[in-house]
Backbone as JSON Lines, residues from 0, in Angstrom:
{"i":0,"aa":"X","n":[33.21,-1.84,-23.73],"ca":[31.85,-1.79,-24.23],"c":[31.65,-0.49,-25.0]}
{"i":1,"aa":"X","n":[31.09,-0.59,-26.16],"ca":[30.88,0.58,-27.01],"c":[29.64,1.31,-26.51]}
{"i":2,"aa":"X","n":[29.76,2.64,-26.41],"ca":[28.63,3.45,-25.99],"c":[28.05,4.12,-27.23]}
{"i":3,"aa":"X","n":[26.98,3.55,-27.75],"ca":[26.37,4.07,-28.96],"c":[25.55,5.31,-28.63]}
{"i":4,"aa":"X","n":[25.32,6.13,-29.63],"ca":[24.53,7.35,-29.46],"c":[23.04,7.1,-29.63]}
{"i":5,"aa":"X","n":[22.31,8.16,-29.5],"ca":[20.85,8.1,-29.57],"c":[20.37,7.58,-30.93]}
{"i":6,"aa":"X","n":[21.01,8.01,-31.99],"ca":[20.59,7.59,-33.33],"c":[20.68,6.07,-33.47]}
{"i":7,"aa":"X","n":[21.71,5.48,-32.89],"ca":[21.88,4.02,-32.94],"c":[20.69,3.33,-32.27]}
{"i":8,"aa":"X","n":[20.36,3.77,-31.05],"ca":[19.28,3.12,-30.3],"c":[17.92,3.37,-30.94]}
{"i":9,"aa":"X","n":[17.72,4.56,-31.47],"ca":[16.45,4.85,-32.16],"c":[16.3,3.93,-33.38]}
{"i":10,"aa":"X","n":[17.39,3.72,-34.11],"ca":[17.34,2.82,-35.26],"c":[17.05,1.39,-34.82]}
{"i":11,"aa":"X","n":[17.57,0.98,-33.67],"ca":[17.33,-0.37,-33.15],"c":[15.85,-0.54,-32.8]}
{"i":12,"aa":"X","n":[15.27,0.45,-32.17],"ca":[13.84,0.36,-31.81],"c":[13.0,0.29,-33.09]}
{"i":13,"aa":"X","n":[13.36,1.08,-34.1],"ca":[12.64,1.04,-35.38],"c":[12.76,-0.34,-36.02]}
{"i":14,"aa":"X","n":[13.94,-0.96,-35.93],"ca":[14.14,-2.3,-36.5],"c":[13.29,-3.33,-35.78]}
{"i":15,"aa":"X","n":[13.19,-3.18,-34.47],"ca":[12.33,-4.11,-33.71],"c":[10.88,-3.93,-34.14]}
{"i":16,"aa":"X","n":[10.46,-2.68,-34.29],"ca":[9.07,-2.42,-34.69],"c":[8.79,-2.9,-36.1]}
{"i":17,"aa":"X","n":[9.7,-2.64,-37.0],"ca":[9.5,-2.94,-38.42],"c":[9.66,-4.44,-38.72]}
{"i":18,"aa":"X","n":[10.73,-5.04,-38.18],"ca":[11.09,-6.39,-38.58],"c":[10.93,-7.45,-37.5]}
{"i":19,"aa":"X","n":[10.56,-7.02,-36.3],"ca":[10.52,-7.96,-35.16],"c":[11.87,-8.68,-35.05]}
{"i":20,"aa":"X","n":[12.94,-7.92,-35.2],"ca":[14.3,-8.43,-35.23],"c":[14.75,-8.85,-33.84]}
{"i":21,"aa":"X","n":[14.86,-10.16,-33.64],"ca":[15.2,-10.7,-32.31],"c":[16.64,-10.4,-31.92]}
{"i":22,"aa":"X","n":[17.55,-10.42,-32.85],"ca":[18.95,-10.12,-32.54],"c":[19.1,-8.66,-32.1]}
{"i":23,"aa":"X","n":[18.39,-7.78,-32.76],"ca":[18.41,-6.37,-32.37],"c":[17.78,-6.19,-31.0]}
{"i":24,"aa":"X","n":[16.69,-6.89,-30.76],"ca":[16.05,-6.82,-29.44],"c":[17.02,-7.31,-28.36]}
{"i":25,"aa":"X","n":[17.75,-8.38,-28.65],"ca":[18.72,-8.9,-27.68],"c":[19.78,-7.85,-27.36]}
{"i":26,"aa":"X","n":[20.21,-7.1,-28.38],"ca":[21.19,-6.04,-28.17],"c":[20.61,-4.94,-27.27]}
{"i":27,"aa":"X","n":[19.39,-4.53,-27.57],"ca":[18.73,-3.49,-26.76],"c":[18.52,-4.0,-25.34]}
{"i":28,"aa":"X","n":[18.12,-5.25,-25.23],"ca":[17.9,-5.86,-23.91],"c":[19.2,-5.86,-23.1]}
{"i":29,"aa":"X","n":[20.29,-6.32,-23.7],"ca":[21.59,-6.38,-22.99],"c":[22.02,-4.99,-22.51]}
{"i":30,"aa":"X","n":[21.73,-3.99,-23.3],"ca":[22.15,-2.63,-22.93],"c":[21.24,-2.0,-21.87]}
{"i":31,"aa":"X","n":[19.93,-2.11,-22.06],"ca":[19.01,-1.36,-21.21],"c":[18.49,-2.13,-19.99]}
{"i":32,"aa":"X","n":[18.36,-3.44,-20.07],"ca":[17.78,-4.18,-18.95],"c":[18.54,-3.97,-17.63]}
{"i":33,"aa":"X","n":[19.88,-4.06,-17.62],"ca":[20.59,-3.81,-16.35],"c":[20.39,-2.39,-15.84]}
{"i":34,"aa":"X","n":[20.31,-1.43,-16.74],"ca":[20.1,-0.03,-16.35],"c":[18.7,0.16,-15.75]}
{"i":35,"aa":"X","n":[17.72,-0.48,-16.36],"ca":[16.35,-0.39,-15.85],"c":[16.26,-1.03,-14.47]}
{"i":36,"aa":"X","n":[16.87,-2.2,-14.32],"ca":[16.84,-2.88,-13.02],"c":[17.51,-2.02,-11.95]}
{"i":37,"aa":"X","n":[18.65,-1.43,-12.27],"ca":[19.35,-0.57,-11.31],"c":[18.5,0.65,-10.96]}
{"i":38,"aa":"X","n":[17.84,1.23,-11.95],"ca":[16.95,2.36,-11.73],"c":[15.82,1.98,-10.77]}
{"i":39,"aa":"X","n":[15.24,0.82,-10.98],"ca":[14.12,0.39,-10.14],"c":[14.59,0.12,-8.71]}
{"i":40,"aa":"X","n":[15.75,-0.48,-8.55],"ca":[16.28,-0.73,-7.21],"c":[16.59,0.59,-6.51]}
{"i":41,"aa":"X","n":[17.18,1.54,-7.23],"ca":[17.44,2.86,-6.64],"c":[16.15,3.57,-6.29]}
{"i":42,"aa":"X","n":[15.07,3.23,-6.99],"ca":[13.76,3.83,-6.71],"c":[13.07,3.18,-5.52]}
{"i":43,"aa":"X","n":[13.71,2.18,-4.93],"ca":[13.15,1.56,-3.73],"c":[12.53,0.19,-3.93]}
{"i":44,"aa":"X","n":[12.57,-0.34,-5.13],"ca":[11.99,-1.67,-5.37],"c":[12.95,-2.74,-4.86]}
{"i":45,"aa":"X","n":[12.39,-3.8,-4.32],"ca":[13.21,-4.95,-3.93],"c":[13.75,-5.61,-5.2]}
{"i":46,"aa":"X","n":[14.84,-6.35,-5.04],"ca":[15.5,-6.96,-6.21],"c":[14.56,-7.84,-7.02]}
{"i":47,"aa":"X","n":[13.73,-8.63,-6.34],"ca":[12.82,-9.53,-7.08],"c":[11.76,-8.73,-7.85]}
{"i":48,"aa":"X","n":[11.23,-7.67,-7.23],"ca":[10.26,-6.82,-7.91],"c":[10.93,-6.1,-9.07]}
{"i":49,"aa":"X","n":[12.14,-5.63,-8.88],"ca":[12.88,-4.95,-9.94],"c":[13.12,-5.89,-11.12]}
{"i":50,"aa":"X","n":[13.45,-7.15,-10.82],"ca":[13.67,-8.13,-11.88],"c":[12.39,-8.39,-12.66]}
{"i":51,"aa":"X","n":[11.29,-8.62,-11.94],"ca":[10.0,-8.84,-12.61],"c":[9.59,-7.64,-13.45]}
{"i":52,"aa":"X","n":[9.77,-6.48,-12.88],"ca":[9.39,-5.25,-13.56],"c":[10.25,-5.04,-14.8]}
{"i":53,"aa":"X","n":[11.54,-5.31,-14.7],"ca":[12.45,-5.16,-15.85],"c":[12.02,-6.09,-16.98]}
{"i":54,"aa":"X","n":[11.71,-7.33,-16.66],"ca":[11.26,-8.28,-17.68],"c":[9.99,-7.75,-18.35]}
{"i":55,"aa":"X","n":[9.09,-7.22,-17.54],"ca":[7.83,-6.69,-18.07],"c":[8.08,-5.48,-18.97]}
{"i":56,"aa":"X","n":[8.99,-4.61,-18.55],"ca":[9.33,-3.42,-19.35],"c":[9.9,-3.84,-20.7]}
{"i":57,"aa":"X","n":[10.81,-4.79,-20.69],"ca":[11.43,-5.21,-21.94],"c":[10.42,-5.93,-22.84]}
{"i":58,"aa":"X","n":[9.5,-6.69,-22.25],"ca":[8.45,-7.32,-23.05],"c":[7.54,-6.25,-23.66]}
{"i":59,"aa":"X","n":[7.26,-5.21,-22.89],"ca":[6.46,-4.1,-23.41],"c":[7.18,-3.42,-24.56]}
{"i":60,"aa":"X","n":[8.49,-3.23,-24.42],"ca":[9.28,-2.64,-25.49],"c":[9.14,-3.48,-26.77]}
{"i":61,"aa":"X","n":[9.23,-4.79,-26.64],"ca":[9.1,-5.68,-27.8],"c":[7.73,-5.53,-28.46]}
{"i":62,"aa":"X","n":[6.67,-5.52,-27.64],"ca":[5.31,-5.44,-28.18],"c":[4.95,-4.06,-28.72]}
{"i":63,"aa":"X","n":[5.51,-3.0,-28.11],"ca":[5.07,-1.65,-28.45],"c":[6.17,-0.8,-29.08]}
{"i":64,"aa":"X","n":[7.16,-1.43,-29.65],"ca":[8.25,-0.68,-30.29],"c":[7.71,0.27,-31.36]}
{"i":65,"aa":"X","n":[6.63,-0.12,-32.0],"ca":[6.03,0.72,-33.04],"c":[5.5,2.05,-32.48]}
{"i":66,"aa":"X","n":[5.31,2.13,-31.19],"ca":[4.77,3.34,-30.58],"c":[5.86,4.36,-30.23]}
{"i":67,"aa":"X","n":[7.13,3.95,-30.35],"ca":[8.22,4.87,-30.02],"c":[8.27,6.0,-31.04]}
{"i":68,"aa":"X","n":[8.37,7.24,-30.52],"ca":[8.45,8.42,-31.38],"c":[9.7,9.21,-30.99]}
{"i":69,"aa":"X","n":[10.73,9.19,-31.83],"ca":[11.98,9.88,-31.5],"c":[11.82,11.4,-31.36]}
{"i":70,"aa":"X","n":[10.76,11.95,-31.89],"ca":[10.51,13.38,-31.75],"c":[10.08,13.71,-30.31]}
{"i":71,"aa":"X","n":[9.39,12.8,-29.68],"ca":[8.85,13.05,-28.34],"c":[9.83,12.74,-27.23]}
{"i":72,"aa":"X","n":[10.71,11.77,-27.42],"ca":[11.62,11.38,-26.33],"c":[12.78,10.56,-26.89]}
{"i":73,"aa":"X","n":[13.85,10.55,-26.12],"ca":[14.97,9.67,-26.47],"c":[14.56,8.24,-26.15]}
{"i":74,"aa":"X","n":[15.31,7.29,-26.66],"ca":[15.02,5.87,-26.39],"c":[15.09,5.62,-24.89]}
{"i":75,"aa":"X","n":[16.13,6.12,-24.24],"ca":[16.29,5.9,-22.8],"c":[15.11,6.5,-22.03]}
{"i":76,"aa":"X","n":[14.72,7.7,-22.37],"ca":[13.59,8.34,-21.68],"c":[12.32,7.52,-21.86]}
{"i":77,"aa":"X","n":[12.09,7.05,-23.08],"ca":[10.91,6.24,-23.36],"c":[10.93,4.96,-22.53]}
{"i":78,"aa":"X","n":[12.06,4.29,-22.49],"ca":[12.16,3.03,-21.75],"c":[12.01,3.28,-20.24]}
{"i":79,"aa":"X","n":[12.66,4.3,-19.72],"ca":[12.57,4.57,-18.29],"c":[11.19,5.07,-17.88]}
{"i":80,"aa":"X","n":[10.48,5.7,-18.78],"ca":[9.09,6.09,-18.5],"c":[8.22,4.85,-18.4]}
{"i":81,"aa":"X","n":[8.43,3.9,-19.3],"ca":[7.71,2.63,-19.21],"c":[8.03,1.96,-17.88]}
{"i":82,"aa":"X","n":[9.31,1.96,-17.5],"ca":[9.73,1.33,-16.24],"c":[9.08,2.0,-15.04]}
{"i":83,"aa":"X","n":[9.08,3.3,-15.02],"ca":[8.47,4.04,-13.9],"c":[6.99,3.71,-13.79]}
{"i":84,"aa":"X","n":[6.3,3.74,-14.92],"ca":[4.86,3.46,-14.9],"c":[4.57,2.01,-14.49]}
{"i":85,"aa":"X","n":[5.38,1.09,-14.98],"ca":[5.19,-0.33,-14.65],"c":[5.43,-0.56,-13.16]}
{"i":86,"aa":"X","n":[6.46,0.12,-12.6],"ca":[6.75,0.0,-11.17],"c":[5.56,0.49,-10.35]}
{"i":87,"aa":"X","n":[4.98,1.61,-10.73],"ca":[3.81,2.13,-10.02],"c":[2.67,1.13,-10.11]}
{"i":88,"aa":"X","n":[2.43,0.58,-11.3],"ca":[1.36,-0.41,-11.46],"c":[1.58,-1.63,-10.57]}
{"i":89,"aa":"X","n":[2.82,-2.13,-10.53],"ca":[3.12,-3.32,-9.72],"c":[3.0,-3.02,-8.23]}
{"i":90,"aa":"X","n":[3.44,-1.85,-7.81],"ca":[3.3,-1.49,-6.39],"c":[1.84,-1.42,-5.99]}
{"i":91,"aa":"X","n":[1.03,-0.86,-6.87],"ca":[-0.42,-0.82,-6.58],"c":[-1.0,-2.22,-6.51]}
{"i":92,"aa":"X","n":[-0.58,-3.07,-7.43],"ca":[-1.09,-4.44,-7.47],"c":[-0.72,-5.18,-6.18]}
{"i":93,"aa":"X","n":[0.55,-5.06,-5.76],"ca":[1.01,-5.78,-4.57],"c":[0.45,-5.17,-3.29]}
{"i":94,"aa":"X","n":[0.05,-3.91,-3.32],"ca":[-0.48,-3.26,-2.12],"c":[-1.93,-3.67,-1.87]}
{"i":95,"aa":"X","n":[-2.62,-4.12,-2.9],"ca":[-4.02,-4.53,-2.74],"c":[-4.08,-5.93,-2.17]}
{"i":96,"aa":"X","n":[-5.04,-6.16,-1.27],"ca":[-5.2,-7.53,-0.78],"c":[-5.77,-8.42,-1.88]}
{"i":97,"aa":"X","n":[-5.28,-9.6,-1.95],"ca":[-5.8,-10.57,-2.92],"c":[-7.16,-11.07,-2.39]}
{"i":98,"aa":"X","n":[-8.05,-11.45,-3.29],"ca":[-9.37,-11.89,-2.85],"c":[-9.32,-13.0,-1.8]}
{"i":99,"aa":"X","n":[-8.37,-13.92,-1.89],"ca":[-8.33,-15.0,-0.9],"c":[-7.9,-14.5,0.48]}
{"i":100,"aa":"X","n":[-7.32,-13.28,0.55],"ca":[-6.92,-12.72,1.83],"c":[-8.03,-11.91,2.49]}
{"i":101,"aa":"X","n":[-9.11,-11.69,1.77],"ca":[-10.2,-10.9,2.32],"c":[-11.04,-11.77,3.25]}
{"i":102,"aa":"X","n":[-11.49,-11.2,4.37],"ca":[-12.33,-11.99,5.27],"c":[-13.7,-12.25,4.64]}
{"i":103,"aa":"X","n":[-14.25,-13.41,4.93],"ca":[-15.56,-13.77,4.4],"c":[-16.55,-13.82,5.55]}
{"i":104,"aa":"X","n":[-17.76,-13.44,5.24],"ca":[-18.81,-13.49,6.24],"c":[-18.74,-12.31,7.19]}
{"i":105,"aa":"X","n":[-19.7,-12.28,8.11],"ca":[-19.73,-11.16,9.05],"c":[-18.55,-11.23,10.01]}
{"i":106,"aa":"X","n":[-18.06,-10.07,10.37],"ca":[-16.96,-10.0,11.33],"c":[-17.51,-10.21,12.74]}
{"i":107,"aa":"X","n":[-16.6,-10.35,13.66],"ca":[-17.0,-10.52,15.06],"c":[-17.68,-9.24,15.54]}
{"i":108,"aa":"X","n":[-18.65,-9.41,16.39],"ca":[-19.34,-8.26,16.97],"c":[-18.36,-7.47,17.82]}
{"i":109,"aa":"X","n":[-18.37,-6.14,17.69],"ca":[-17.46,-5.35,18.51],"c":[-17.86,-5.42,19.99]}
{"i":110,"aa":"X","n":[-16.87,-5.32,20.83],"ca":[-17.09,-5.32,22.27],"c":[-17.9,-4.06,22.62]}
{"i":111,"aa":"X","n":[-18.91,-4.19,23.46],"ca":[-19.78,-3.06,23.81],"c":[-18.99,-1.95,24.5]}
{"i":112,"aa":"X","n":[-17.98,-2.3,25.25],"ca":[-17.17,-1.28,25.91],"c":[-16.42,-0.46,24.86]}
{"i":113,"aa":"X","n":[-15.96,-1.12,23.79],"ca":[-15.28,-0.4,22.71],"c":[-16.25,0.53,21.97]}
{"i":114,"aa":"X","n":[-17.46,0.04,21.75],"ca":[-18.48,0.84,21.08],"c":[-18.77,2.09,21.9]}
{"i":115,"aa":"X","n":[-18.96,1.92,23.2],"ca":[-19.26,3.04,24.09],"c":[-18.08,4.03,24.13]}
{"i":116,"aa":"X","n":[-16.86,3.51,24.22],"ca":[-15.68,4.38,24.24],"c":[-15.56,5.16,22.93]}
{"i":117,"aa":"X","n":[-15.83,4.5,21.82],"ca":[-15.76,5.17,20.51],"c":[-16.83,6.26,20.42]}
{"i":118,"aa":"X","n":[-18.02,5.96,20.9],"ca":[-19.11,6.94,20.87],"c":[-18.76,8.16,21.73]}
{"i":119,"aa":"X","n":[-18.2,7.92,22.92],"ca":[-17.82,9.03,23.8],"c":[-16.7,9.86,23.17]}
{"i":120,"aa":"X","n":[-15.74,9.19,22.57],"ca":[-14.63,9.89,21.9],"c":[-15.16,10.75,20.75]}
{"i":121,"aa":"X","n":[-16.11,10.23,19.99],"ca":[-16.7,10.97,18.88],"c":[-17.43,12.2,19.4]}
{"i":122,"aa":"X","n":[-18.13,12.06,20.49],"ca":[-18.86,13.19,21.1],"c":[-17.86,14.26,21.55]}
{"i":123,"aa":"X","n":[-16.77,13.83,22.19],"ca":[-15.75,14.78,22.64],"c":[-15.12,15.51,21.46]}
{"i":124,"aa":"X","n":[-14.87,14.78,20.37],"ca":[-14.28,15.39,19.19],"c":[-15.24,16.4,18.58]}
{"i":125,"aa":"X","n":[-16.51,16.04,18.47],"ca":[-17.51,16.97,17.92],"c":[-17.57,18.24,18.77]}
{"i":126,"aa":"X","n":[-17.51,18.09,20.08],"ca":[-17.52,19.25,20.98],"c":[-16.26,20.08,20.78]}
{"i":127,"aa":"X","n":[-15.1,19.44,20.67],"ca":[-13.84,20.16,20.48],"c":[-13.84,20.92,19.15]}
{"i":128,"aa":"X","n":[-14.45,20.34,18.12],"ca":[-14.53,21.01,16.83],"c":[-15.32,22.31,16.92]}
{"i":129,"aa":"X","n":[-16.36,22.34,17.75],"ca":[-17.17,23.55,17.88],"c":[-16.4,24.69,18.54]}
{"i":130,"aa":"X","n":[-15.34,24.38,19.27],"ca":[-14.56,25.41,19.96],"c":[-13.42,25.96,19.09]}
{"i":131,"aa":"X","n":[-13.22,25.38,17.92],"ca":[-12.19,25.9,17.01],"c":[-12.67,27.19,16.37]}
{"i":132,"aa":"X","n":[-11.74,28.09,16.03],"ca":[-12.14,29.24,15.22],"c":[-12.75,28.75,13.91]}
{"i":133,"aa":"X","n":[-13.74,29.47,13.42],"ca":[-14.48,29.01,12.24],"c":[-13.56,28.74,11.04]}
{"i":134,"aa":"X","n":[-12.54,29.6,10.82],"ca":[-11.63,29.41,9.69],"c":[-10.93,28.06,9.77]}
{"i":135,"aa":"X","n":[-10.55,27.65,10.98],"ca":[-9.87,26.37,11.16],"c":[-10.85,25.21,11.1]}
{"i":136,"aa":"X","n":[-12.02,25.37,11.72],"ca":[-13.02,24.3,11.75],"c":[-13.47,23.93,10.34]}
{"i":137,"aa":"X","n":[-13.72,24.93,9.52],"ca":[-14.18,24.69,8.14],"c":[-13.12,23.91,7.36]}
{"i":138,"aa":"X","n":[-11.84,24.28,7.54],"ca":[-10.78,23.58,6.82],"c":[-10.63,22.14,7.3]}
{"i":139,"aa":"X","n":[-10.74,21.92,8.61],"ca":[-10.67,20.55,9.15],"c":[-11.82,19.71,8.59]}
{"i":140,"aa":"X","n":[-13.0,20.29,8.55],"ca":[-14.15,19.55,8.03],"c":[-13.97,19.21,6.55]}
{"i":141,"aa":"X","n":[-13.45,20.15,5.77],"ca":[-13.23,19.87,4.35],"c":[-12.15,18.82,4.14]}
{"i":142,"aa":"X","n":[-11.08,18.9,4.95],"ca":[-9.97,17.96,4.78],"c":[-10.32,16.57,5.26]}
{"i":143,"aa":"X","n":[-10.96,16.46,6.43],"ca":[-11.15,15.13,7.02],"c":[-12.56,14.57,6.82]}
{"i":144,"aa":"X","n":[-13.55,15.42,6.76],"ca":[-14.9,14.91,6.53],"c":[-15.24,14.95,5.05]}
{"i":145,"aa":"X","n":[-14.69,15.93,4.34],"ca":[-14.95,16.05,2.91],"c":[-13.94,15.33,2.05]}
{"i":146,"aa":"X","n":[-12.9,14.75,2.68],"ca":[-11.87,14.01,1.96],"c":[-11.22,14.82,0.84]}
{"i":147,"aa":"X","n":[-10.99,16.1,1.08],"ca":[-10.32,16.93,0.09],"c":[-8.84,17.06,0.44]}
{"i":148,"aa":"X","n":[-8.0,17.15,-0.58],"ca":[-6.58,17.39,-0.33],"c":[-6.39,18.86,0.0]}
{"i":149,"aa":"X","n":[-5.24,19.18,0.57],"ca":[-4.95,20.58,0.88],"c":[-5.01,21.43,-0.39]}
{"i":150,"aa":"X","n":[-4.47,20.9,-1.47],"ca":[-4.48,21.62,-2.74],"c":[-5.92,21.85,-3.24]}
{"i":151,"aa":"X","n":[-6.77,20.86,-3.11],"ca":[-8.16,21.01,-3.54],"c":[-8.87,22.08,-2.7]}
{"i":152,"aa":"X","n":[-8.57,22.1,-1.41],"ca":[-9.17,23.11,-0.54],"c":[-8.68,24.5,-0.95]}
{"i":153,"aa":"X","n":[-7.39,24.62,-1.24],"ca":[-6.83,25.91,-1.67],"c":[-7.51,26.38,-2.97]}
{"i":154,"aa":"X","n":[-7.7,25.47,-3.9],"ca":[-8.36,25.83,-5.16],"c":[-9.8,26.23,-4.92]}
{"i":155,"aa":"X","n":[-10.47,25.52,-4.03],"ca":[-11.87,25.78,-3.74],"c":[-12.08,27.11,-3.01]}
{"i":156,"aa":"X","n":[-11.18,27.42,-2.07],"ca":[-11.34,28.62,-1.24],"c":[-10.62,29.83,-1.79]}
{"i":157,"aa":"X","n":[-9.61,29.61,-2.66],"ca":[-8.82,30.72,-3.17],"c":[-7.72,31.15,-2.22]}
{"i":158,"aa":"X","n":[-7.58,30.45,-1.1],"ca":[-6.52,30.75,-0.14],"c":[-5.22,30.11,-0.59]}
{"i":159,"aa":"X","n":[-4.08,30.71,-0.21],"ca":[-2.79,30.08,-0.56],"c":[-2.65,28.73,0.14]}
{"i":160,"aa":"X","n":[-1.95,27.81,-0.52],"ca":[-1.75,26.46,0.01],"c":[-1.07,26.5,1.38]}
{"i":161,"aa":"X","n":[-0.09,27.39,1.55],"ca":[0.6,27.51,2.84],"c":[-0.34,27.91,3.96]}
{"i":162,"aa":"X","n":[-1.29,28.79,3.67],"ca":[-2.28,29.22,4.66],"c":[-3.16,28.04,5.06]}
{"i":163,"aa":"X","n":[-3.59,27.27,4.07],"ca":[-4.42,26.09,4.34],"c":[-3.67,25.15,5.28]}
{"i":164,"aa":"X","n":[-2.42,24.85,4.95],"ca":[-1.63,23.92,5.76],"c":[-1.42,24.46,7.17]}
{"i":165,"aa":"X","n":[-1.12,25.74,7.3],"ca":[-0.91,26.33,8.63],"c":[-2.16,26.26,9.48]}
{"i":166,"aa":"X","n":[-3.29,26.62,8.9],"ca":[-4.54,26.61,9.66],"c":[-4.93,25.19,10.08]}
{"i":167,"aa":"X","n":[-4.73,24.24,9.21],"ca":[-5.05,22.85,9.56],"c":[-4.12,22.36,10.66]}
{"i":168,"aa":"X","n":[-2.83,22.7,10.55],"ca":[-1.87,22.28,11.58],"c":[-2.24,22.9,12.94]}
{"i":169,"aa":"X","n":[-2.59,24.2,12.96],"ca":[-3.0,24.84,14.21],"c":[-4.27,24.2,14.77]}
{"i":170,"aa":"X","n":[-5.21,23.9,13.89],"ca":[-6.46,23.28,14.33],"c":[-6.2,21.9,14.93]}
{"i":171,"aa":"X","n":[-5.34,21.12,14.28],"ca":[-5.03,19.79,14.81],"c":[-4.33,19.87,16.16]}
{"i":172,"aa":"X","n":[-3.45,20.86,16.34],"ca":[-2.79,21.06,17.64],"c":[-3.83,21.38,18.7]}
{"i":173,"aa":"X","n":[-4.77,22.27,18.38],"ca":[-5.82,22.61,19.36],"c":[-6.68,21.4,19.69]}
{"i":174,"aa":"X","n":[-7.02,20.64,18.68],"ca":[-7.83,19.43,18.93],"c":[-7.07,18.44,19.79]}
{"i":175,"aa":"X","n":[-5.8,18.27,19.52],"ca":[-4.98,17.34,20.3],"c":[-4.96,17.74,21.77]}
{"i":176,"aa":"X","n":[-4.8,19.04,22.02],"ca":[-4.75,19.53,23.41],"c":[-6.12,19.4,24.09]}
{"i":177,"aa":"X","n":[-7.17,19.66,23.36],"ca":[-8.5,19.56,24.0],"c":[-8.94,18.11,24.19]}
{"i":178,"aa":"X","n":[-8.39,17.19,23.41],"ca":[-8.75,15.79,23.54],"c":[-7.87,15.06,24.57]}
{"i":179,"aa":"X","n":[-6.76,15.68,24.98],"ca":[-5.83,15.02,25.91],"c":[-6.39,14.91,27.31]}
């Protein structure tokens, strides 16, 4: 098998964009599709997802060949970037529940014993939070009640990321011991 250089593949993508050349597309497909599929499988995708994703990537290449810019990236980099992004999109799609899988109507009423146990647990947690040092309590509240990432907290407070992580870890250990 001949291993063509970057100029060859860049010219092929230009031909696809300019002429919608199916024979050239078939050549690009034969060369890159197996590599894309292998990349996706190595990235953790199941074979069927990798196959679907590869087909989608190559169809995107056909439709968007005009968008390829050899100054910005090599052909391989451009194709593998499309593959990476498509894989992320498909994983997100498959991770979401489909509408027919969503429950309809009101759910079952929770057991009163569970409600009471949850309420007592929440009270104990609130009490345990008050016993934390203020530096740790504030970070726990920002991370878990404010839904901020550790990095966002570091940016907001000006503290180093490592300090944020250490304080949160210490706070969680204290909470675990006080809740046991």
